JSON list of N, CA and C in Angstrom, two decimals:
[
{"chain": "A", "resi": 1, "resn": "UNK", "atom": "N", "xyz": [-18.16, -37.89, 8.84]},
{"chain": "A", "resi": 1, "resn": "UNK", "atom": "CA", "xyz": [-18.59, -36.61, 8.31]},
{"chain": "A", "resi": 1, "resn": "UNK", "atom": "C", "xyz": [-17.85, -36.33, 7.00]},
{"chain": "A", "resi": 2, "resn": "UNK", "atom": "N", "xyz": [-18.62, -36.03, 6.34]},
{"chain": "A", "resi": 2, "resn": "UNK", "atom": "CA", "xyz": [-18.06, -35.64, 4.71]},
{"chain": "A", "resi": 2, "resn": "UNK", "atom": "C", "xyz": [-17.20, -34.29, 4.39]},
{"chain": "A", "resi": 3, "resn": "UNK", "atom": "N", "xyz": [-16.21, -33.89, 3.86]},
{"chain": "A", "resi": 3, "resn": "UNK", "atom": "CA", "xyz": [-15.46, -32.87, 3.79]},
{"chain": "A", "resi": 3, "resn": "UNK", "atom": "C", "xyz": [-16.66, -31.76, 2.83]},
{"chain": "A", "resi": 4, "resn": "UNK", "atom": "N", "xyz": [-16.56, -30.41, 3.88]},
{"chain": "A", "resi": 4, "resn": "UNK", "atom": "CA", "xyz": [-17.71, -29.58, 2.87]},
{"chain": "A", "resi": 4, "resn": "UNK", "atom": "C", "xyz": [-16.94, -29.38, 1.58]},
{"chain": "A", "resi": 5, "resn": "UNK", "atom": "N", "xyz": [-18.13, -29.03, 0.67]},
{"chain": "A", "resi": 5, "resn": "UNK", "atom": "CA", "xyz": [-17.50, -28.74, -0.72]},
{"chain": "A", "resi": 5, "resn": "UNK", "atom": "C", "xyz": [-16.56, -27.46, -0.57]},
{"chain": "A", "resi": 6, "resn": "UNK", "atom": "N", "xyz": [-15.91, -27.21, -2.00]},
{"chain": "A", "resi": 6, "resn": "UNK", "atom": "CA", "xyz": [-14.99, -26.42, -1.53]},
{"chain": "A", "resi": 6, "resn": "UNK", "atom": "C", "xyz": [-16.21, -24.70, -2.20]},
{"chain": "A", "resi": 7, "resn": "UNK", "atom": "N", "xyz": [-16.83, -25.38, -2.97]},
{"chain": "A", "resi": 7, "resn": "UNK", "atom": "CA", "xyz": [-17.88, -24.11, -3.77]},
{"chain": "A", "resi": 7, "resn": "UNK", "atom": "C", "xyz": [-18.75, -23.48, -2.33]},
{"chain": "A", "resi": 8, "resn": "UNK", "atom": "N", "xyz": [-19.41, -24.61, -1.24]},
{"chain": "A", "resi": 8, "resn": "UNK", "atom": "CA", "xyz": [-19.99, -23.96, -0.26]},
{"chain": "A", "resi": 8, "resn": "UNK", "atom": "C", "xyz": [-19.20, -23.14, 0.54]},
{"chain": "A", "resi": 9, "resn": "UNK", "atom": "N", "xyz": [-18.19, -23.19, 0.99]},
{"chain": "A", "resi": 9, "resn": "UNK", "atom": "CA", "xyz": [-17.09, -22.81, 1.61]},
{"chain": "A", "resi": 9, "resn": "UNK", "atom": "C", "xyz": [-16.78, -21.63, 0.95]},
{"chain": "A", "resi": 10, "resn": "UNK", "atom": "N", "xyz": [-16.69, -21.61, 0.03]},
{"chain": "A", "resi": 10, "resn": "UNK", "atom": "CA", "xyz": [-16.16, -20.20, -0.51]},
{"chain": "A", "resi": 10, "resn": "UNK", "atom": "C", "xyz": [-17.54, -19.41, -0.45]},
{"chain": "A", "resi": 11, "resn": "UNK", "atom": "N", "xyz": [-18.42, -19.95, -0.74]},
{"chain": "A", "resi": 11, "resn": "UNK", "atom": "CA", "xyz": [-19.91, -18.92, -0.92]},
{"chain": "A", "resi": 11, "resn": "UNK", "atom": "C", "xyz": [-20.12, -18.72, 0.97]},
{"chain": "A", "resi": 12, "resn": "UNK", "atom": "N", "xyz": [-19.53, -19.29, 1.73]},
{"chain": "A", "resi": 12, "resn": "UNK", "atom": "CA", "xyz": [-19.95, -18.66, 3.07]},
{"chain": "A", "resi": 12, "resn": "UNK", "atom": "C", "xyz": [-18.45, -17.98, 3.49]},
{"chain": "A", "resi": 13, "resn": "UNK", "atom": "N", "xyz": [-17.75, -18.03, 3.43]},
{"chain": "A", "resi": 13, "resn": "UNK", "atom": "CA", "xyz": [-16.57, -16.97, 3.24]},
{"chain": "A", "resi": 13, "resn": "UNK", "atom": "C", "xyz": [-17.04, -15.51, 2.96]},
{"chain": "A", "resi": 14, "resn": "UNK", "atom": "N", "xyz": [-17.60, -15.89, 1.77]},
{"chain": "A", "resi": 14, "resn": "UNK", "atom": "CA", "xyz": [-18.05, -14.62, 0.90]},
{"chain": "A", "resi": 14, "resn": "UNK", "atom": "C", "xyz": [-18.97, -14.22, 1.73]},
{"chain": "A", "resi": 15, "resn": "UNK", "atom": "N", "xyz": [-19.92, -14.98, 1.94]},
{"chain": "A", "resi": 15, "resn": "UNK", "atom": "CA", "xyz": [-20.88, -14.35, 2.81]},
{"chain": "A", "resi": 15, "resn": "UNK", "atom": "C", "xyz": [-20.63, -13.46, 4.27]},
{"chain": "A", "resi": 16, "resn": "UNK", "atom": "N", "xyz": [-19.60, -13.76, 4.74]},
{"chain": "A", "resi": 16, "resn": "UNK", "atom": "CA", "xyz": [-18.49, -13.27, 6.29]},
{"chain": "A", "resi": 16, "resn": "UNK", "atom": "C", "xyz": [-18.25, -11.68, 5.55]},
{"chain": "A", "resi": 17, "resn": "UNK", "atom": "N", "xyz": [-16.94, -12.02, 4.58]},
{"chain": "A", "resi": 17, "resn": "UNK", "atom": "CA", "xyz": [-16.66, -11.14, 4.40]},
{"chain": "A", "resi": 17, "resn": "UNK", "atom": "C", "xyz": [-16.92, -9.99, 3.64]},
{"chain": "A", "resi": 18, "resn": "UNK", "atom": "N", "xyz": [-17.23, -9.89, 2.59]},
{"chain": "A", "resi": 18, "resn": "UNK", "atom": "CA", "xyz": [-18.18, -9.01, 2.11]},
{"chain": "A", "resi": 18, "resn": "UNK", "atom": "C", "xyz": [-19.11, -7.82, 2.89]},
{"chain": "A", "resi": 19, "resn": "UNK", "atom": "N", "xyz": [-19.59, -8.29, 3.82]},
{"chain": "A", "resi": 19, "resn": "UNK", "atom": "CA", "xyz": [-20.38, -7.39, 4.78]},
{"chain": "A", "resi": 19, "resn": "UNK", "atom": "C", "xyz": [-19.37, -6.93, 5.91]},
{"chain": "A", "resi": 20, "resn": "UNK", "atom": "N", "xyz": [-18.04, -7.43, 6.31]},
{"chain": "A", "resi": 20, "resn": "UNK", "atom": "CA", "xyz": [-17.15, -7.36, 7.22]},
{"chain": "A", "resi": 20, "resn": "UNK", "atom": "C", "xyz": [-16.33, -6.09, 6.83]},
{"chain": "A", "resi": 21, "resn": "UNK", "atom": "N", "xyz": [-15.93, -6.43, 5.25]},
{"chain": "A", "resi": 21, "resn": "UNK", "atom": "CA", "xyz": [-15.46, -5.35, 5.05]},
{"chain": "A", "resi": 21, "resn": "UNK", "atom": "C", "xyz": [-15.97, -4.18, 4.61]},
{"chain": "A", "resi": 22, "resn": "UNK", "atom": "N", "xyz": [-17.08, -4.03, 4.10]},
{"chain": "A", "resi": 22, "resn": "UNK", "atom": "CA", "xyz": [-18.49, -2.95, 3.53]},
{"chain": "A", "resi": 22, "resn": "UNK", "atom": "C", "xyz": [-18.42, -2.16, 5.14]},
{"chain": "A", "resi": 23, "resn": "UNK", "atom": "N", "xyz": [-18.72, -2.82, 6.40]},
{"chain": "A", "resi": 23, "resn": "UNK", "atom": "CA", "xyz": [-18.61, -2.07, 7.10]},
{"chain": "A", "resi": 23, "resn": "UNK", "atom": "C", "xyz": [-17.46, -1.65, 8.16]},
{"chain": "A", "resi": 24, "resn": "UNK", "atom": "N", "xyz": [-16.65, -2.36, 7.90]},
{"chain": "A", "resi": 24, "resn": "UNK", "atom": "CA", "xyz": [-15.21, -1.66, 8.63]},
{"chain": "A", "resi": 24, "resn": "UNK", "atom": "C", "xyz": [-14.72, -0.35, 7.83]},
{"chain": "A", "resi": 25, "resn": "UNK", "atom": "N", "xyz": [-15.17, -0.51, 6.38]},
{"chain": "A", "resi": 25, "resn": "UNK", "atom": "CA", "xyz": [-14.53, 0.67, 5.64]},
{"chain": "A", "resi": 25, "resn": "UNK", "atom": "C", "xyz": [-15.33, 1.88, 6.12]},
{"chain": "A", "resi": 26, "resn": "UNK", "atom": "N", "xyz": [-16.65, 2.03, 6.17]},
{"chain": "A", "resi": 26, "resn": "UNK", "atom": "CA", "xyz": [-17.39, 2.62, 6.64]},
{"chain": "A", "resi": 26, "resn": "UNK", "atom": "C", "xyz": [-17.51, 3.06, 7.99]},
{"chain": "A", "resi": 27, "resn": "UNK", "atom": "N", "xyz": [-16.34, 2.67, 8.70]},
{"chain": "A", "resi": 27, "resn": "UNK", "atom": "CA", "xyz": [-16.26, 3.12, 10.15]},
{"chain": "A", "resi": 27, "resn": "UNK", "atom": "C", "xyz": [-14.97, 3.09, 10.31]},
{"chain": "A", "resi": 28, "resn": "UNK", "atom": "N", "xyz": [-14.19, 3.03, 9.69]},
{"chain": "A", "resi": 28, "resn": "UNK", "atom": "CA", "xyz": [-12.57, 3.64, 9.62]},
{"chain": "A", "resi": 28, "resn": "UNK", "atom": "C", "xyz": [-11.92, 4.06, 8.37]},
{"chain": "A", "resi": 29, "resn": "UNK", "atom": "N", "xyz": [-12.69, 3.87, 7.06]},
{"chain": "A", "resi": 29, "resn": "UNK", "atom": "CA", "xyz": [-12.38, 4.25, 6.63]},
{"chain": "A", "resi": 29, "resn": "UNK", "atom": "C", "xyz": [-12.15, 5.43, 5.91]},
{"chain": "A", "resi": 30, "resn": "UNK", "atom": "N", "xyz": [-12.63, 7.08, 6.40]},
{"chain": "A", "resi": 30, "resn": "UNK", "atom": "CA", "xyz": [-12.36, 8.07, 6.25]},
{"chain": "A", "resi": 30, "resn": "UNK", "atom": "C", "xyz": [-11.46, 8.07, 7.07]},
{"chain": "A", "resi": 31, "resn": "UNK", "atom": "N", "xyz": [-10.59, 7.42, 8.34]},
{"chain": "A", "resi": 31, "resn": "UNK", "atom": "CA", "xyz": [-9.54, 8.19, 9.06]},
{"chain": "A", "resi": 31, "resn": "UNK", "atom": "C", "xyz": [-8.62, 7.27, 8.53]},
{"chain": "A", "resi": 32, "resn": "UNK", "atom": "N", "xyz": [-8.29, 5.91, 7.40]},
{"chain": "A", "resi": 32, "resn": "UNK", "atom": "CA", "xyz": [-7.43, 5.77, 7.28]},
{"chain": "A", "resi": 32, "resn": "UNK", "atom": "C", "xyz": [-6.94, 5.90, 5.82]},
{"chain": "A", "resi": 33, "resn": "UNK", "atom": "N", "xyz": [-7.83, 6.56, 5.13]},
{"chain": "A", "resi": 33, "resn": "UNK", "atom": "CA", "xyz": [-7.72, 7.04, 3.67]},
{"chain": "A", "resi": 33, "resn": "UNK", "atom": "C", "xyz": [-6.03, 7.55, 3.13]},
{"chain": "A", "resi": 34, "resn": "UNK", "atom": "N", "xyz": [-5.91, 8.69, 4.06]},
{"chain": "A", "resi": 34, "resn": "UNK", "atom": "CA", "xyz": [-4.75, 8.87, 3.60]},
{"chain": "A", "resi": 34, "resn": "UNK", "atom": "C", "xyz": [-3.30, 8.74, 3.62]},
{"chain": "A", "resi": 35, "resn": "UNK", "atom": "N", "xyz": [-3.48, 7.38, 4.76]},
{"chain": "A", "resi": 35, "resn": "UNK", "atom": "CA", "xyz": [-2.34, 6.31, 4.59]},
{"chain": "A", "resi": 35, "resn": "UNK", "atom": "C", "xyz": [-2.32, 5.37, 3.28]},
{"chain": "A", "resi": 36, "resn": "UNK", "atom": "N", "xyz": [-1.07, 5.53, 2.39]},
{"chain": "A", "resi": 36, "resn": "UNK", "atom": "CA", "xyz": [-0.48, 4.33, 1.52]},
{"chain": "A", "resi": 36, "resn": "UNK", "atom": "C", "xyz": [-1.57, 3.22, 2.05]},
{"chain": "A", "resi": 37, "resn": "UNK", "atom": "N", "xyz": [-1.54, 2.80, 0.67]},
{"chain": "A", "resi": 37, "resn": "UNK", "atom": "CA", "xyz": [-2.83, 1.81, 0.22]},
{"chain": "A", "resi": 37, "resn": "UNK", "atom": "C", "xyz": [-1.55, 0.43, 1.13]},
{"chain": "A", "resi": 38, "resn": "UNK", "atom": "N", "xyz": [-0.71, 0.07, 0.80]},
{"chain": "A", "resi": 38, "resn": "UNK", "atom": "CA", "xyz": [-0.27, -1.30, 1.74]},
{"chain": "A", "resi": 38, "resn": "UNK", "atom": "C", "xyz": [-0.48, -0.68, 3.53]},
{"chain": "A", "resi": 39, "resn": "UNK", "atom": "N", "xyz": [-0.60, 0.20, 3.95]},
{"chain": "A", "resi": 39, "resn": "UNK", "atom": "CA", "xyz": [-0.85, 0.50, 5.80]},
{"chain": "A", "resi": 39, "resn": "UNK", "atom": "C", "xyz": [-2.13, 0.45, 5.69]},
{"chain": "A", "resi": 40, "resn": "UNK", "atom": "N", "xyz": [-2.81, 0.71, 4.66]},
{"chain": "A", "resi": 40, "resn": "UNK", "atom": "CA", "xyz": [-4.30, 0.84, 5.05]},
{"chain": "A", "resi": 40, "resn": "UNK", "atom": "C", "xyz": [-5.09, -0.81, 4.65]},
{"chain": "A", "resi": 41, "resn": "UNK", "atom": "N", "xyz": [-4.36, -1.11, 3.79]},
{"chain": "A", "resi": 41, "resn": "UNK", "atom": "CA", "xyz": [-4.64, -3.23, 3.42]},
{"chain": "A", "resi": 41, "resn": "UNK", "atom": "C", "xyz": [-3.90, -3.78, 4.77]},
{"chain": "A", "resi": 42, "resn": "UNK", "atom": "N", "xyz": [-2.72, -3.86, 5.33]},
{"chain": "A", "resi": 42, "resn": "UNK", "atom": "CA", "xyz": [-2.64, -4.07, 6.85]},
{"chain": "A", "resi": 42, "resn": "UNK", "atom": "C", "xyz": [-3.46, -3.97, 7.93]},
{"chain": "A", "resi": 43, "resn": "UNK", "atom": "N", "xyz": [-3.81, -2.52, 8.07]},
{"chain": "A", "resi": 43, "resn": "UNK", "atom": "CA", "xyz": [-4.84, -2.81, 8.92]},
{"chain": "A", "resi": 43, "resn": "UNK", "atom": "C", "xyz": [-6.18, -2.72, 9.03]},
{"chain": "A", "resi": 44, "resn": "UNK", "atom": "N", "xyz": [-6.77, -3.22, 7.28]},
{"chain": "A", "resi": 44, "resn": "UNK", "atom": "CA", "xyz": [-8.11, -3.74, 7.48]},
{"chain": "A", "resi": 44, "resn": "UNK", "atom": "C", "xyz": [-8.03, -5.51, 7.85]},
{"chain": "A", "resi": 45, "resn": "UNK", "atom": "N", "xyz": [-6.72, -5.70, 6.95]},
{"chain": "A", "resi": 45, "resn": "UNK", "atom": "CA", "xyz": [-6.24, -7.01, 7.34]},
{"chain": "A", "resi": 45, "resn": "UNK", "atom": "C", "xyz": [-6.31, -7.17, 8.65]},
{"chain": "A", "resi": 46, "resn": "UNK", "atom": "N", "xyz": [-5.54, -6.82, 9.44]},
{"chain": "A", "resi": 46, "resn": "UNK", "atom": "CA", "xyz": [-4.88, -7.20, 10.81]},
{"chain": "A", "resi": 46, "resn": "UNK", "atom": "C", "xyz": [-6.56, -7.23, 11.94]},
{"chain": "A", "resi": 47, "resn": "UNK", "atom": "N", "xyz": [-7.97, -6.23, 11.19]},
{"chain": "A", "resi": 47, "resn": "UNK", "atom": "CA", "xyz": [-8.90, -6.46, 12.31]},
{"chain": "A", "resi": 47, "resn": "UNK", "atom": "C", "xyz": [-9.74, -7.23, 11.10]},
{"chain": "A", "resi": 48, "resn": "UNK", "atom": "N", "xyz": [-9.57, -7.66, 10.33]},
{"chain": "A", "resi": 48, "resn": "UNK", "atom": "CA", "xyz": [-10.66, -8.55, 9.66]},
{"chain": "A", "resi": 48, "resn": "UNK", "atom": "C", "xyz": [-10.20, -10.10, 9.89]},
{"chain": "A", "resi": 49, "resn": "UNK", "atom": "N", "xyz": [-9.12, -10.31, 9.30]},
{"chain": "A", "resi": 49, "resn": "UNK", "atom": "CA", "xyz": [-8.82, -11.78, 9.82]},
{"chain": "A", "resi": 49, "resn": "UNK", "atom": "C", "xyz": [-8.96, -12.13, 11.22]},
{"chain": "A", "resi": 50, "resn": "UNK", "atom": "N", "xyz": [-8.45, -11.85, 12.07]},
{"chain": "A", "resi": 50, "resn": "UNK", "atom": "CA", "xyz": [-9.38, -12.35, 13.09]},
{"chain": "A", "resi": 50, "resn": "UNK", "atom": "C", "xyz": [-10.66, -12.46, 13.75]},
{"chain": "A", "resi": 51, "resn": "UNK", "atom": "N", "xyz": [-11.23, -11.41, 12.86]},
{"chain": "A", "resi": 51, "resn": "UNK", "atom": "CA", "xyz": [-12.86, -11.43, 13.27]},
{"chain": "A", "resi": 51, "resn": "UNK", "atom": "C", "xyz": [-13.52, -12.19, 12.19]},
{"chain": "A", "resi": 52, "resn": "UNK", "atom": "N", "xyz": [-13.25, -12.64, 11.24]},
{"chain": "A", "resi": 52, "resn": "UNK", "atom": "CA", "xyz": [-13.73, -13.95, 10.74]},
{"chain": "A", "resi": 52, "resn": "UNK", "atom": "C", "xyz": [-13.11, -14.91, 11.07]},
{"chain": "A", "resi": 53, "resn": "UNK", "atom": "N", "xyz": [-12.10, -15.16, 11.37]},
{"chain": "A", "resi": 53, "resn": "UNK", "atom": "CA", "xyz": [-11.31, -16.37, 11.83]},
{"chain": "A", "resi": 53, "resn": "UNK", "atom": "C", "xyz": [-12.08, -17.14, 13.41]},
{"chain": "A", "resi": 54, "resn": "UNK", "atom": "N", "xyz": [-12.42, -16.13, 14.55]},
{"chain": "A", "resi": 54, "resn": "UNK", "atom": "CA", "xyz": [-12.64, -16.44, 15.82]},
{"chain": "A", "resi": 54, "resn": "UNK", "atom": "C", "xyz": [-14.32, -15.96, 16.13]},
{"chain": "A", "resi": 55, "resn": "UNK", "atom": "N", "xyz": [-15.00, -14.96, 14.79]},
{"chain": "A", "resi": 55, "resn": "UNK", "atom": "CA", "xyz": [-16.30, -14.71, 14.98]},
{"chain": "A", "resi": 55, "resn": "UNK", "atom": "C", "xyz": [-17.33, -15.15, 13.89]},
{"chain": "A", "resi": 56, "resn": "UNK", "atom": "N", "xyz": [-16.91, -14.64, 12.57]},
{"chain": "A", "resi": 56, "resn": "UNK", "atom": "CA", "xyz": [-17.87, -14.79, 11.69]},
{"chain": "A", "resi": 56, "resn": "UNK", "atom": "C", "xyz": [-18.19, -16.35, 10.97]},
{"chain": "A", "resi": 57, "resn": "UNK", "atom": "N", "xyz": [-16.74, -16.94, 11.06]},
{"chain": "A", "resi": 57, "resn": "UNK", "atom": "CA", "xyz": [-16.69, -18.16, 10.37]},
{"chain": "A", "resi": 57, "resn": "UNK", "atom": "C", "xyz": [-17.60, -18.95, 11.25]},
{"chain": "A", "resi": 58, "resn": "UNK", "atom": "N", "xyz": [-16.88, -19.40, 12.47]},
{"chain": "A", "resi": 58, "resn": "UNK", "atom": "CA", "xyz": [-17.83, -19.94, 13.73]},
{"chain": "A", "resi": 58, "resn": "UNK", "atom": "C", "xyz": [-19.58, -19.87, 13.30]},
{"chain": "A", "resi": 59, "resn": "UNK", "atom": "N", "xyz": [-19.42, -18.87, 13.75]},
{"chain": "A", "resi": 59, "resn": "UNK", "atom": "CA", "xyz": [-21.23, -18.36, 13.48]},
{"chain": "A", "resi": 59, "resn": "UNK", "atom": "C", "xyz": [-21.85, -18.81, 12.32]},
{"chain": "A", "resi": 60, "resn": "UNK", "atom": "N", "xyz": [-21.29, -18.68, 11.50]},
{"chain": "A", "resi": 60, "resn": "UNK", "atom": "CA", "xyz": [-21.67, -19.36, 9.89]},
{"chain": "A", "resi": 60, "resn": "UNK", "atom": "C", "xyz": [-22.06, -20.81, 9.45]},
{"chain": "A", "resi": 61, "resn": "UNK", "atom": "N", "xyz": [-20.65, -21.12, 10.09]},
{"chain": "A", "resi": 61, "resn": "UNK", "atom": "CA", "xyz": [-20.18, -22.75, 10.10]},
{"chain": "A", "resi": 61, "resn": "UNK", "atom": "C", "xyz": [-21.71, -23.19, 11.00]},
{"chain": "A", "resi": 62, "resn": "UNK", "atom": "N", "xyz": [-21.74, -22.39, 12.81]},
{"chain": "A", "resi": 62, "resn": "UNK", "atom": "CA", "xyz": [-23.02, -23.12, 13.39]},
{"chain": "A", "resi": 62, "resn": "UNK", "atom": "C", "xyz": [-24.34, -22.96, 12.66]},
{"chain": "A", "resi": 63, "resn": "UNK", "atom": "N", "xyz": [-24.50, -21.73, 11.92]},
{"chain": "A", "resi": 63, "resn": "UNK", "atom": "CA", "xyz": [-25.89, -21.41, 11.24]},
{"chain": "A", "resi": 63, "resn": "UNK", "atom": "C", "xyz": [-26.03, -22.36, 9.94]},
{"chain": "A", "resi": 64, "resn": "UNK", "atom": "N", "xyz": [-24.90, -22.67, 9.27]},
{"chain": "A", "resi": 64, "resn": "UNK", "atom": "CA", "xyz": [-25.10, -23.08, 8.26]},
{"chain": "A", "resi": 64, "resn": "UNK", "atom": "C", "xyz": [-24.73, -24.33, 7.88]},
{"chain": "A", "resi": 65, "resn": "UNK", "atom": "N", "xyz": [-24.33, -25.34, 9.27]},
{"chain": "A", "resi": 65, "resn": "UNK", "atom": "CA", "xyz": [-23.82, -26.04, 9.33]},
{"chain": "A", "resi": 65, "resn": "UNK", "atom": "C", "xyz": [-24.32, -27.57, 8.86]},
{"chain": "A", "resi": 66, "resn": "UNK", "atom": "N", "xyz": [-25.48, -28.03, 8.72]},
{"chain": "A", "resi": 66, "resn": "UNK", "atom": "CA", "xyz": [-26.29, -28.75, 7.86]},
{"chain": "A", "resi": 66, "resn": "UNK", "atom": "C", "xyz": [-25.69, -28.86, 6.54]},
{"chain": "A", "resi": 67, "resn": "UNK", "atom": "N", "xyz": [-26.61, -27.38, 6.19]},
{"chain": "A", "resi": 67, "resn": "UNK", "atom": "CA", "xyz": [-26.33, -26.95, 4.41]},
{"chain": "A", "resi": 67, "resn": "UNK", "atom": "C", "xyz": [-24.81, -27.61, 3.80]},
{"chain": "A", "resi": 68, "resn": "UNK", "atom": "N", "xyz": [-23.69, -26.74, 4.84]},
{"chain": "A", "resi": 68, "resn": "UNK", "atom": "CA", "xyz": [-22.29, -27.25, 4.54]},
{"chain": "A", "resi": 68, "resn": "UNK", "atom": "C", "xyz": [-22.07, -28.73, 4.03]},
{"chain": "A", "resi": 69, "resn": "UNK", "atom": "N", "xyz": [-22.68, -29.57, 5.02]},
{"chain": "A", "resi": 69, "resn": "UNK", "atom": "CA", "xyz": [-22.10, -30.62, 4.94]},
{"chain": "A", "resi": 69, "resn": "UNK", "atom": "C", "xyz": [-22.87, -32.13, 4.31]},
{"chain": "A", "resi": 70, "resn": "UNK", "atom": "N", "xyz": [-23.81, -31.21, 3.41]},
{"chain": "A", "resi": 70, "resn": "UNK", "atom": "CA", "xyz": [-24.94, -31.93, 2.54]},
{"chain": "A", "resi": 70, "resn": "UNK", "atom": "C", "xyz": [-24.16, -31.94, 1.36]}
]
């Protein structure tokens, strides 16, 4: 199996996150607004990396998993 490019990889990254974070901000982010910008990058951090790490990547990788590795 061929190592995916590193350009596809980043364009399905992008694709995870982008919409991951558009809507986490949108559903926590009026209650965590007026915590300091490093508590509030923590914990979009702390629930985004693992939900691309153990959900979105997975899912991607299986949907797009052909494409990847062409």
């Amino acid at each position: 199996m061929k190592p995916t490019k590193k350009w596809k990889f980043a364009l399905m990254v992008w694709m995870a996150i982008y919409p991951a974070i558009t809507l986490l901000s949108f559903l926590i982010g009026n209650q965590i607004k007026d915590l300091p910008l490093a508590l509030r990058t923590l914990i979009m951090t702390g629930i985004l990396v693992p939900v691309m790490v153990y959900l979105l990547l997975p899912l991607l990788r299986k949907i797009l998993g052909n494409w990847l590795n062409t």
